[in-house]
Tab-separated table of C-alpha atoms in Angstrom:
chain	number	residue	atom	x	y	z
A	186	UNK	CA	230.394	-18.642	-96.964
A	187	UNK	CA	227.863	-16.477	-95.202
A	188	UNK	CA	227.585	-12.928	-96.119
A	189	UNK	CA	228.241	-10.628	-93.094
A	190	UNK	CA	225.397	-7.991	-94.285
A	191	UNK	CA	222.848	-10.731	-94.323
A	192	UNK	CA	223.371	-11.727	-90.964
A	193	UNK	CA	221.100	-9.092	-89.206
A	194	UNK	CA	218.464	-10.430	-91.119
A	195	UNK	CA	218.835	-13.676	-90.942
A	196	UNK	CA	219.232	-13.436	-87.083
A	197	UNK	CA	215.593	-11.975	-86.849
A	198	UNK	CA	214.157	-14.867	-89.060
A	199	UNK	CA	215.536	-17.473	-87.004
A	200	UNK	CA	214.031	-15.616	-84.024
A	201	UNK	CA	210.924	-16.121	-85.557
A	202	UNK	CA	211.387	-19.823	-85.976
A	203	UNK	CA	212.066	-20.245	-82.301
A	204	UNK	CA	208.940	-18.328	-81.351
A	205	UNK	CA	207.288	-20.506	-83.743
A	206	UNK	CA	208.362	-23.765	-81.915
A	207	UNK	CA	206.485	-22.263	-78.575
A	208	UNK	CA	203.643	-21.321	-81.133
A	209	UNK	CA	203.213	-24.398	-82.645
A	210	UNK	CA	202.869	-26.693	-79.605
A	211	UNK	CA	201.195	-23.898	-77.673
A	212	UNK	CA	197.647	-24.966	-77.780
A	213	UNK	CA	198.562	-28.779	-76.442
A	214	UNK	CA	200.743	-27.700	-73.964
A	215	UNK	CA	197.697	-25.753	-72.175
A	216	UNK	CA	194.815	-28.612	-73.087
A	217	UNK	CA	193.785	-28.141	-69.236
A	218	UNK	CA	193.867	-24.397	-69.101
A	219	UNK	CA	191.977	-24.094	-72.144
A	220	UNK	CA	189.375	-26.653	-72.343
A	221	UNK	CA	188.236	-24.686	-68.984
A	222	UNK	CA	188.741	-21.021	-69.963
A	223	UNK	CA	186.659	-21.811	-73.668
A	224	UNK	CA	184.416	-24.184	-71.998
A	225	UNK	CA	185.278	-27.337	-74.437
A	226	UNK	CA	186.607	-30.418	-74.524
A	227	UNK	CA	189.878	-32.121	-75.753
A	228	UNK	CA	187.998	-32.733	-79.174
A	229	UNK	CA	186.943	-28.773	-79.269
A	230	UNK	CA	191.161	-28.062	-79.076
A	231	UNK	CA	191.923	-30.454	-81.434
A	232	UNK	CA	189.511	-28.429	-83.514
A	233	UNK	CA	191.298	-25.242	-82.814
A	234	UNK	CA	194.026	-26.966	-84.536
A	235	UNK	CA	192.491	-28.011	-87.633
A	236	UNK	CA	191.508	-24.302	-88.071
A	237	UNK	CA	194.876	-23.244	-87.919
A	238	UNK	CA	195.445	-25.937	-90.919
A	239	UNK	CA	192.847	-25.056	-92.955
A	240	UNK	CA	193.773	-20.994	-92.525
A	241	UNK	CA	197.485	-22.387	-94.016
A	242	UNK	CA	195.913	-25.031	-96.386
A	243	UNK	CA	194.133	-22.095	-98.041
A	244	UNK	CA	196.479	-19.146	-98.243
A	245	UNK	CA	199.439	-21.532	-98.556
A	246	UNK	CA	199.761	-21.253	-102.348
A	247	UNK	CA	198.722	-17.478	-103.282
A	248	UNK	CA	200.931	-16.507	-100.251
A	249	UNK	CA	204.163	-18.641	-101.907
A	250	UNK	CA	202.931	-16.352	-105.537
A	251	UNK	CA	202.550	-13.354	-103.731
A	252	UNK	CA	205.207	-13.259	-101.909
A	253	UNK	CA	207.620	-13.658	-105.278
A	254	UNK	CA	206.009	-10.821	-106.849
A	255	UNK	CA	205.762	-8.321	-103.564
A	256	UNK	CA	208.766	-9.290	-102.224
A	257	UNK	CA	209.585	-11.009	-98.682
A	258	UNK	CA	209.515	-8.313	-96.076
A	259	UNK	CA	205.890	-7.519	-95.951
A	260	UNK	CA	205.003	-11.415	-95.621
A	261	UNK	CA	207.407	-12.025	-92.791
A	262	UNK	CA	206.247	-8.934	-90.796
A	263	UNK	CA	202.811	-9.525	-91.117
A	264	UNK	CA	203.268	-13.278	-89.918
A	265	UNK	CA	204.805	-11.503	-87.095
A	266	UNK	CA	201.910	-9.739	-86.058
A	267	UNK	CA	199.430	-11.864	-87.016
A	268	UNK	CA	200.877	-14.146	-84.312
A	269	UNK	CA	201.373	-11.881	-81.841
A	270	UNK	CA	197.419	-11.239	-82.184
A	271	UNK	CA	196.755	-15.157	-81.979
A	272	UNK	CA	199.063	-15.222	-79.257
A	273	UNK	CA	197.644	-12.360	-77.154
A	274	UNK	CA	193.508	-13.232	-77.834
A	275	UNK	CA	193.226	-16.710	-77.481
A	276	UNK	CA	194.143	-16.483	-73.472
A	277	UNK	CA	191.659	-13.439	-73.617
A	278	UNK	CA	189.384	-14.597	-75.958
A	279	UNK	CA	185.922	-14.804	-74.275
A	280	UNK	CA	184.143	-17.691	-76.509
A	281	UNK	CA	185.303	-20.171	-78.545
A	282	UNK	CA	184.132	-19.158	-81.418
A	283	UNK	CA	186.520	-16.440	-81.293
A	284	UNK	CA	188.976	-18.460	-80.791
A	285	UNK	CA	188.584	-20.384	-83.876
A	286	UNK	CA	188.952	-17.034	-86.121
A	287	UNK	CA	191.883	-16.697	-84.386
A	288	UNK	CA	193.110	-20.012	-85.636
A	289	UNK	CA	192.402	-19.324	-88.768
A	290	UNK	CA	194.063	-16.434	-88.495
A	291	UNK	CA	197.265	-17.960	-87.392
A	292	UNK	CA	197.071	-20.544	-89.701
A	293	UNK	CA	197.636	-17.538	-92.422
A	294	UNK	CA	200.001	-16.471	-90.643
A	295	UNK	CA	201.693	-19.700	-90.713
A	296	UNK	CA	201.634	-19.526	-94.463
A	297	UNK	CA	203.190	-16.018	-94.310
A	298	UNK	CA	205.981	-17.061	-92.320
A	299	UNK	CA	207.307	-20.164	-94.496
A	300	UNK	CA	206.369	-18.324	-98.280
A	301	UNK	CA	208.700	-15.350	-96.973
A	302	UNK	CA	211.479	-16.821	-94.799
A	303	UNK	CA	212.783	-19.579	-96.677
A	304	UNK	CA	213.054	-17.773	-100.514
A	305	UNK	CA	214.924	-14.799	-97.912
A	306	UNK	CA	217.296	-17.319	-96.422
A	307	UNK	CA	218.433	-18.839	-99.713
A	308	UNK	CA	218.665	-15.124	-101.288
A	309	UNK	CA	220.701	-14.174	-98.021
A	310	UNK	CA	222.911	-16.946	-98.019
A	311	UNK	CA	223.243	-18.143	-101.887
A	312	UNK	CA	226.233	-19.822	-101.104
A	313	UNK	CA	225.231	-22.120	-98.352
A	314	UNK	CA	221.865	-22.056	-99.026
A	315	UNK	CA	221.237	-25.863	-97.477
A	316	UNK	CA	223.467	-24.523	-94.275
A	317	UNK	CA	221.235	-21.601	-93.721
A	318	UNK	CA	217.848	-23.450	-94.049
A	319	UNK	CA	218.141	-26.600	-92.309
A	320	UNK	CA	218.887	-24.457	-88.757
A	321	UNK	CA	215.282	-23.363	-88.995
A	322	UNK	CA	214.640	-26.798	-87.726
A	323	UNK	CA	217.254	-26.774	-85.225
A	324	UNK	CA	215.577	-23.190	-83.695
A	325	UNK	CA	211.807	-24.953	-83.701
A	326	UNK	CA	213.141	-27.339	-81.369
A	327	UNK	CA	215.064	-25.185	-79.245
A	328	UNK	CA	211.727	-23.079	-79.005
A	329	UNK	CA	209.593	-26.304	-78.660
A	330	UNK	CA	211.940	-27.290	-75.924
A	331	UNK	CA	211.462	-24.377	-73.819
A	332	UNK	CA	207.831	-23.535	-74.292
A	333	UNK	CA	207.281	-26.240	-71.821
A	334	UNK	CA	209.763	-25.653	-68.996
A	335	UNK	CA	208.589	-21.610	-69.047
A	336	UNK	CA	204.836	-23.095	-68.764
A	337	UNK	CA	206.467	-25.230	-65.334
A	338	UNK	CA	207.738	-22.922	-64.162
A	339	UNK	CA	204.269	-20.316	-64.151
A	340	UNK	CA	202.465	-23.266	-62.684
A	341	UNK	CA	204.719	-23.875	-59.727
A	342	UNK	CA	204.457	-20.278	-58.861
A	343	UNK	CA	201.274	-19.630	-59.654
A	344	UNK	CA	201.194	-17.259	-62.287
A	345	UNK	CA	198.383	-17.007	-65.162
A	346	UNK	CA	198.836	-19.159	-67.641
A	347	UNK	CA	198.303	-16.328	-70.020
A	348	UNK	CA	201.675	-15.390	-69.356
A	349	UNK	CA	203.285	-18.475	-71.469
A	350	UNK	CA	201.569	-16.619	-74.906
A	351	UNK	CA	202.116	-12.864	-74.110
A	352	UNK	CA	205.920	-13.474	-74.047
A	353	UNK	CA	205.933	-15.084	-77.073
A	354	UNK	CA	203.427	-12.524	-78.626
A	355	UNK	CA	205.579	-9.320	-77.452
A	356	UNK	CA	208.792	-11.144	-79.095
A	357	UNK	CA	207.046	-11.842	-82.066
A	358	UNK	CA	206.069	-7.951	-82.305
A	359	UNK	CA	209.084	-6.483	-81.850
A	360	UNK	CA	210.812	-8.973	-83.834
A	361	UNK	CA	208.117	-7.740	-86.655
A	362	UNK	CA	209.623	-4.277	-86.207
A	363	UNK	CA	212.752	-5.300	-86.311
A	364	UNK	CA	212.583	-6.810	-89.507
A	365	UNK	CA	210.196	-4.103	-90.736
A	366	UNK	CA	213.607	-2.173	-90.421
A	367	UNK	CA	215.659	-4.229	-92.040
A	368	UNK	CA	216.821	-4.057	-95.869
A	369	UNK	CA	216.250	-7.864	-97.608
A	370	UNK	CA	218.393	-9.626	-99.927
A	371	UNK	CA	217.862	-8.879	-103.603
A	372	UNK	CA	215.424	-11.202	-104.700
A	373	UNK	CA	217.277	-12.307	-108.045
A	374	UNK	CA	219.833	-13.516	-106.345
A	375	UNK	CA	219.824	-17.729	-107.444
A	376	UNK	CA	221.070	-20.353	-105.200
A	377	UNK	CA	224.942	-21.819	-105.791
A	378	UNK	CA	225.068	-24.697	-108.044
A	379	UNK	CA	224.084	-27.788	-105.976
A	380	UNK	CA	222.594	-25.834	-103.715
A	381	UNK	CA	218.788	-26.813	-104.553
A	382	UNK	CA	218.640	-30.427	-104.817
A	383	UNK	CA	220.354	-33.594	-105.834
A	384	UNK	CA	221.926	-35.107	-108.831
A	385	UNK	CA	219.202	-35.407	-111.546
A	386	UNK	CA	218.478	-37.863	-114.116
A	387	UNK	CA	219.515	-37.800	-117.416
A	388	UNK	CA	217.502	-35.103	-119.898
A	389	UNK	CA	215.903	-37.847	-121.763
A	390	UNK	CA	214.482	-39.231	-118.377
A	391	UNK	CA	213.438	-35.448	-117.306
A	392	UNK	CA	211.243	-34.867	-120.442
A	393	UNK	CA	209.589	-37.969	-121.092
A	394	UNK	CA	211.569	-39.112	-124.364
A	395	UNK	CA	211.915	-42.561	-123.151
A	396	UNK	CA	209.500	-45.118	-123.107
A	397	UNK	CA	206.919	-45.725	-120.849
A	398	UNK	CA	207.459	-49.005	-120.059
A	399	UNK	CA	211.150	-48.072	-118.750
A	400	UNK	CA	211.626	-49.187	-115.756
A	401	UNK	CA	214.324	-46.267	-115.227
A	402	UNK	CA	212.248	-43.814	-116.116
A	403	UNK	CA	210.384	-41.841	-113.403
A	404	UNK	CA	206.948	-42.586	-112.692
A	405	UNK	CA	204.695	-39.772	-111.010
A	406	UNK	CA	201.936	-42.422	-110.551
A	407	UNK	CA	204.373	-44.480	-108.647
A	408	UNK	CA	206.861	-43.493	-107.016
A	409	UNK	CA	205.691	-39.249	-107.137
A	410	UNK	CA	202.072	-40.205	-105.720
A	411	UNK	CA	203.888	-42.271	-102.998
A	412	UNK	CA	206.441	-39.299	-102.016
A	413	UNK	CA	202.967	-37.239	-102.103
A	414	UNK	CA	201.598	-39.690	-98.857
A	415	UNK	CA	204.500	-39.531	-97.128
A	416	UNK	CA	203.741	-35.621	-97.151
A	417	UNK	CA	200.859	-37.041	-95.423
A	418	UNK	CA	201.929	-39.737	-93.240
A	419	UNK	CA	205.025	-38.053	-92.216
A	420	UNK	CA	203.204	-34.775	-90.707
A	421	UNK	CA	200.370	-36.729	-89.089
A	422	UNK	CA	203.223	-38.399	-86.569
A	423	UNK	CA	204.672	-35.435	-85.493
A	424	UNK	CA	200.969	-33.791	-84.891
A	425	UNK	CA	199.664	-36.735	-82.965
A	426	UNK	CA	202.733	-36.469	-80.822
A	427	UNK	CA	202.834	-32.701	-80.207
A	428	UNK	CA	199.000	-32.466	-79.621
A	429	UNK	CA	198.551	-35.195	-77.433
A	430	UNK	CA	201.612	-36.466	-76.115
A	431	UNK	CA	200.978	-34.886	-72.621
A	432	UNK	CA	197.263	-36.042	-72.577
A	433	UNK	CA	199.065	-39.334	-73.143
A	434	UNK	CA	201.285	-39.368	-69.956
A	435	UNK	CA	198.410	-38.477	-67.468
A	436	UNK	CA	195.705	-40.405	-68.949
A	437	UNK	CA	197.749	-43.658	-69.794
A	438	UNK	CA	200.769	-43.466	-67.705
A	439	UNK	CA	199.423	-41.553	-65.014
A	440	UNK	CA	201.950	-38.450	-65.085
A	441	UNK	CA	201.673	-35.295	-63.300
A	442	UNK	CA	200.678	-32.397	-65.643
A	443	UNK	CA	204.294	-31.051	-65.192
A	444	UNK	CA	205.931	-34.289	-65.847
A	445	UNK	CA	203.514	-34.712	-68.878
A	446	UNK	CA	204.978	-31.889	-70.360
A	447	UNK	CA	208.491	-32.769	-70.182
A	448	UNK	CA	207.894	-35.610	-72.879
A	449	UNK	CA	207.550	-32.517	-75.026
A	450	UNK	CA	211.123	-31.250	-74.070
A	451	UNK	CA	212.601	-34.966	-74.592
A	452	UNK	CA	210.814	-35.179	-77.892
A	453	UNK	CA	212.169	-31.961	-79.238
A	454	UNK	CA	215.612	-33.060	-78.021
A	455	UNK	CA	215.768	-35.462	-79.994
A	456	UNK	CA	214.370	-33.267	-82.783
A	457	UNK	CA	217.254	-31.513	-82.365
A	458	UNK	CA	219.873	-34.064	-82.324
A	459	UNK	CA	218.473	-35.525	-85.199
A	460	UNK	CA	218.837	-32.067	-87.263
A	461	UNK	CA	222.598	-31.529	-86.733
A	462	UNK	CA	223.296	-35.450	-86.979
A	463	UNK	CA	221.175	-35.293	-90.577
A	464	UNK	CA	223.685	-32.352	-91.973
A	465	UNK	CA	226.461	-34.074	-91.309
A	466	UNK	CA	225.276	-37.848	-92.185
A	467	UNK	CA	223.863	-37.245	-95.348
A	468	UNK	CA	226.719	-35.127	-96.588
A	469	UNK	CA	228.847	-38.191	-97.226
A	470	UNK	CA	227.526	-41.581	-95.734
A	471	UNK	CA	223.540	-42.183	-96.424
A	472	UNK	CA	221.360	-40.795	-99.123
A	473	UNK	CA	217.885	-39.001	-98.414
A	474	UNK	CA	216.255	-41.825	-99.857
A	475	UNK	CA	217.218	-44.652	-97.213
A	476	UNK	CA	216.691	-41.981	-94.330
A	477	UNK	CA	213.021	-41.674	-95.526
A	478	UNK	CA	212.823	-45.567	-94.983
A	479	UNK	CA	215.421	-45.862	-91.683
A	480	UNK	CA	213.874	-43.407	-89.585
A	481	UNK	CA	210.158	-44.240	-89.882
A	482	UNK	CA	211.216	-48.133	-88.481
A	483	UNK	CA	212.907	-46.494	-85.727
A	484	UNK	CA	209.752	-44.725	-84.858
A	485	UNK	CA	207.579	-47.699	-85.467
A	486	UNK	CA	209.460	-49.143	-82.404
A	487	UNK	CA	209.145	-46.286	-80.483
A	488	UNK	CA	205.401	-46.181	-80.583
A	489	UNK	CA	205.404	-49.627	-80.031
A	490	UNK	CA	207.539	-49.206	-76.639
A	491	UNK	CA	205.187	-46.806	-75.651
A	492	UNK	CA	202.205	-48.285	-75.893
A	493	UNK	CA	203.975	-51.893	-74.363
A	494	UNK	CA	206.113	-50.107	-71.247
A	495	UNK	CA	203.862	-48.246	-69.039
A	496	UNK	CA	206.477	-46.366	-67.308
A	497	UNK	CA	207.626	-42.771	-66.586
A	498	UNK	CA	210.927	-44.124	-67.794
A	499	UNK	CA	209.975	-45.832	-71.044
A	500	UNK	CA	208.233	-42.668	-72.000
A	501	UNK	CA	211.238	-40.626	-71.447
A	502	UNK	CA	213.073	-42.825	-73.970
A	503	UNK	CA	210.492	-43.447	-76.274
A	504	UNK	CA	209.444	-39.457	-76.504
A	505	UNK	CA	212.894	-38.889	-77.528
A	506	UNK	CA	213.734	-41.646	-79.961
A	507	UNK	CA	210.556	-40.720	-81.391
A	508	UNK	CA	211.360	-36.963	-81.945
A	509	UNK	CA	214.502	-38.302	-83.173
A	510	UNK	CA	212.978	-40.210	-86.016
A	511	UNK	CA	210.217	-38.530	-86.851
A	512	UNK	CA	212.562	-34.661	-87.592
A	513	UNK	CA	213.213	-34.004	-91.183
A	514	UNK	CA	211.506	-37.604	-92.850
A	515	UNK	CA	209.204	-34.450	-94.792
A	516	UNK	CA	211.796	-32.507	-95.551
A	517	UNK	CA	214.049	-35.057	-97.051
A	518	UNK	CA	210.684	-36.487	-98.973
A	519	UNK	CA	210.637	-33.036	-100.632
A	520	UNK	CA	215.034	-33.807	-101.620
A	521	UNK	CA	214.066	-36.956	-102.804
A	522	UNK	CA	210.903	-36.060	-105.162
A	523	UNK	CA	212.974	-33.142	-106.246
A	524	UNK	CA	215.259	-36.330	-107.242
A	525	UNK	CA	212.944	-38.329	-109.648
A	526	UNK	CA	211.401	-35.042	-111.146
A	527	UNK	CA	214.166	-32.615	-111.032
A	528	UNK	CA	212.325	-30.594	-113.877
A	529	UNK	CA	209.304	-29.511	-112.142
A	530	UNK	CA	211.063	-28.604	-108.454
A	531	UNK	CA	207.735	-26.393	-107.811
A	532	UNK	CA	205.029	-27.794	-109.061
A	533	UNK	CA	205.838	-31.287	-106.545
A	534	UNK	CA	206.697	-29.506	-103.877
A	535	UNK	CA	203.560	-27.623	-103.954
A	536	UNK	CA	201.409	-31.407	-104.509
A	537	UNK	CA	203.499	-32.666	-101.087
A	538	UNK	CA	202.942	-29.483	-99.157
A	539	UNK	CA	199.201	-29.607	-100.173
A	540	UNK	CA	199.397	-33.003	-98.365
A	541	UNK	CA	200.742	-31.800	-95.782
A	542	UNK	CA	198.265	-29.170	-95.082
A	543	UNK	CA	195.640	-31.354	-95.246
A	544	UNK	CA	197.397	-33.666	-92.673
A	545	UNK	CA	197.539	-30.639	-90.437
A	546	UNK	CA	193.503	-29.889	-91.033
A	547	UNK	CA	192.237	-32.998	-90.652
A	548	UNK	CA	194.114	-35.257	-88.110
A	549	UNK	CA	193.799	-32.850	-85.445
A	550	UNK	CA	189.740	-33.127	-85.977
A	551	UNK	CA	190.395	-37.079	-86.468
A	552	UNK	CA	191.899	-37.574	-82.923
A	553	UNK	CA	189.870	-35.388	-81.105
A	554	UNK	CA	186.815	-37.319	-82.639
A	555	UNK	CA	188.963	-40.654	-81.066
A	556	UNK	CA	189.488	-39.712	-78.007
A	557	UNK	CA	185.936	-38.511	-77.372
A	558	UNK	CA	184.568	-42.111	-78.379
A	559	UNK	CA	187.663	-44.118	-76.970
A	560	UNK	CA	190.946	-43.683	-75.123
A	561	UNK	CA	194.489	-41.850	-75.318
A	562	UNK	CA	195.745	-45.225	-76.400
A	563	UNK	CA	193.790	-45.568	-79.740
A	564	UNK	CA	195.170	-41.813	-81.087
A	565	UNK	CA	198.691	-43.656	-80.344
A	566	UNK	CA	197.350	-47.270	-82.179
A	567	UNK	CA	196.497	-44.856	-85.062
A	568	UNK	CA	199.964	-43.519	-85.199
A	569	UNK	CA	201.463	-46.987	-85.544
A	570	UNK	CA	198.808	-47.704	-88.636
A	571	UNK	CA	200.216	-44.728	-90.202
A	572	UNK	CA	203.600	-45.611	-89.132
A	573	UNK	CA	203.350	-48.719	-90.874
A	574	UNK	CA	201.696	-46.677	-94.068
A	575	UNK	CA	204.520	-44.820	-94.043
A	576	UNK	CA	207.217	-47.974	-94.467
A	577	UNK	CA	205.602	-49.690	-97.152
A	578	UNK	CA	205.663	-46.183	-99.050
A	579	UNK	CA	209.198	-45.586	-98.701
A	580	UNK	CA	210.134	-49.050	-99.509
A	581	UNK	CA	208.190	-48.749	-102.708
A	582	UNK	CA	209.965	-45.306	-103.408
A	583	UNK	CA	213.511	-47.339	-102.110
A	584	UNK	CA	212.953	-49.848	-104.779
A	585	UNK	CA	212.062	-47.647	-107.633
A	586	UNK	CA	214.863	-45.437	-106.405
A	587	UNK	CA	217.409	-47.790	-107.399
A	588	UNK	CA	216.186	-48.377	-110.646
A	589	UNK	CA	216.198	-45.119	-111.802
A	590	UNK	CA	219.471	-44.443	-110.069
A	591	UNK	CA	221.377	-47.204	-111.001
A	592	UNK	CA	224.833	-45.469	-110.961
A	593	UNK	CA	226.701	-45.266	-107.173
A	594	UNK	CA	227.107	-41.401	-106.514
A	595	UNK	CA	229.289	-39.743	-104.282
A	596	UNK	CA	227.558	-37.230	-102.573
A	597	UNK	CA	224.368	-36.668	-101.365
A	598	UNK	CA	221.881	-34.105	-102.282
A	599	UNK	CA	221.932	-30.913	-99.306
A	600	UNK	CA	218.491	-30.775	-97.523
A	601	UNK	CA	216.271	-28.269	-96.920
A	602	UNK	CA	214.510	-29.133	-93.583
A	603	UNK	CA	211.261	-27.401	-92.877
A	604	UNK	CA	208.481	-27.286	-89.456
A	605	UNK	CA	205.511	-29.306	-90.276
């Protein structure tokens, strides 16, 4: 059950979540608009992008310590504003170079957001802690969804661009004060049992007393260093689709900018469908483990399809199948490594979100150097590679999986899903 005094709260987080959708496909959706205004290229976007990574690769972790010793409030808030400030210069901003310290700046802010909101939304909701979280997902894609028909819209009435981030940035601010207002849950509250991950392995297996050779025994060399590149591979999908899935339907389908853009709302439609379909899937008929292996196959297609049907139609189809399959793979690598090593629950979520950060930072910089020295297509022929990557990990982790889980459980671990 939900507590009724937590709901104001948790109302004003998920606001933030939706505002982060717009936010975090923002800079794609207006390639055109802003390769002119900052006087750059694709490539110099892309870059723009990896800032924003590196500002969350490097405050990621003292934010996360911070934030459990200051408490949750100021963290949130400041993300608030420190988005609304992205939001608001980088329209106005009148050289690039200013725009990349507002990247930066956003990527901090990015770190704010997800070190404050998700300890708040298991301490409002300690009872239904999985419940609570895994809508954060659901609200990206709503906001993802509607960043691009608002941006339409401005375009076939001619109205600045600009307008499409200082919505966004106002709704973030008052938001800020909103929740600046608010009183927090109490920060010792614990999650209900079973709340926080999955079933774990026996004590002997948790602390090492069985042999090494073992073949039930968790490996972190195996199986943990595996989970730690799908924290790679799984992020570097979703980026190459939300940065350049529109540059992909004008340059290699030959799309309209406004029909480009719709991919974008098919993709996070499916993102969406995927989240509610996940929470009630996984509660009694598949484990986390054979989603992290399903859903990457079904995306393998997809890009396939994409890259084989050159049709407004086919990309329809594949856009969403692909935003199907490609929502929640990273969070439910986090259920499952909390799985194998149920003892240290921080200390691997940390090493996967480190991965992830570094997938943010440098694949943006990757296909921007790609497209400047080839076309569209090979960004989307890299996606495959890494699609493939991404199989041969999780059927590794599938097979040691059922080793160290022998026994036929039955219930599945809850999920936390995340953004990345």
């Amino acid at each position: 059950m939900m507590k009724r005094s937590s709901i104001p709260v948790a109302t004003g987080l998920y606001v933030n979540y939706l505002l982060f959708g717009m936010f975090n496909i923002m800079l794609a959706s207006h390639m055109s608009f802003l390769t002119e205004h900052l006087h750059t290229d694709q490539a110099g976007i892309s870059l723009l992008v990896s800032a924003m990574g590196f500002g969350r690769l490097f405050t990621l972790y003292i934010s996360g310590v911070l934030s459990d010793r200051y408490g949750r409030k100021p963290f949130i808030v400041a993300a608030g504003l420190l988005m609304a400030v992205f939001l608001v210069g980088i329209p106005l901003s009148p050289t690039f170079e200013m725009a990349m310290v507002l990247a930066v700046l956003a990527g901090v802010a990015n770190s704010f957001l997800d070190s404050g909101t998700y300890p708040a939304l298991i301490e409002a909701f300690p009872q239904s802690s999985g419940s609570a979280t895994v809508l954060v997902r659901g609200f990206i894609s709503i906001g993802a969804a509607f960043l691009p028909l608002m941006i339409i819209f401005f375009m076939n009435h001619d109205i600045f661009y600009g307008f499409s981030f200082f919505i966004p940035a106002l709704i973030f601010a008052l938001n800020a004060i909103y929740l600046f207002r608010m009183k927090f849950p109490d920060m010792r509250v614990q999650p209900a049992k079973g709340q926080s991950g999955g079933t774990s392995v026996s004590s002997a297996k948790q602390t090492g007393n069985l042999k090494a050779n073992d073949p039930s025994k968790p490996r972190f060399w195996q199986e943990g260093v595996c989970l730690i590149l799908l924290g790679f591979t799984g992020p570097t999908l979703l980026y190459i689709v939300q940065l350049w899935l529109p540059t992909f339907g004008q340059q290699f389908i030959g799309m309209t900018e406004s029909e480009s853009l719709r991919l974008l709302v098919y993709y996070n439609m499916g993102s969406l469908v995927s989240v509610f379909l996940l929470v009630i899937i996984l509660r009694k008929w598949v484990k986390p483990v054979h989603i992290i292996l399903i859903y990457p196959c079904i995306s393998l297609l997809a890009f396939g399809a994409l890259l084989l049907f050159k049709s407004g139609a086919a990309a329809i189809i594949c856009a969403s199948v692909i935003g199907f399959s490609i929502s929640g793979v990273l969070q439910l690598t986090l259920t499952v490594m909390s799985e194998f090593f149920s003892q240290r629950k921080g200390q691997i979520t940390g090493f996967i979100y480190t991965a992830t950060s570094l997938s943010y930072t440098l694949i943006p910089v990757f296909t921007g150097f790609l497209l400047k020295h080839s076309q569209i297509s090979s960004v989307f022929m890299l996606a495959i590679i890494v699609n493939a990557l991404g199989i041969s990990l999780a059927v590794f982790v599938n097979f040691r999986y059922s080793a160290v889980f022998p026994a036929k459980r039955e219930l599945s671990p809850q999920i936390v899903l995340d953004t990345k």
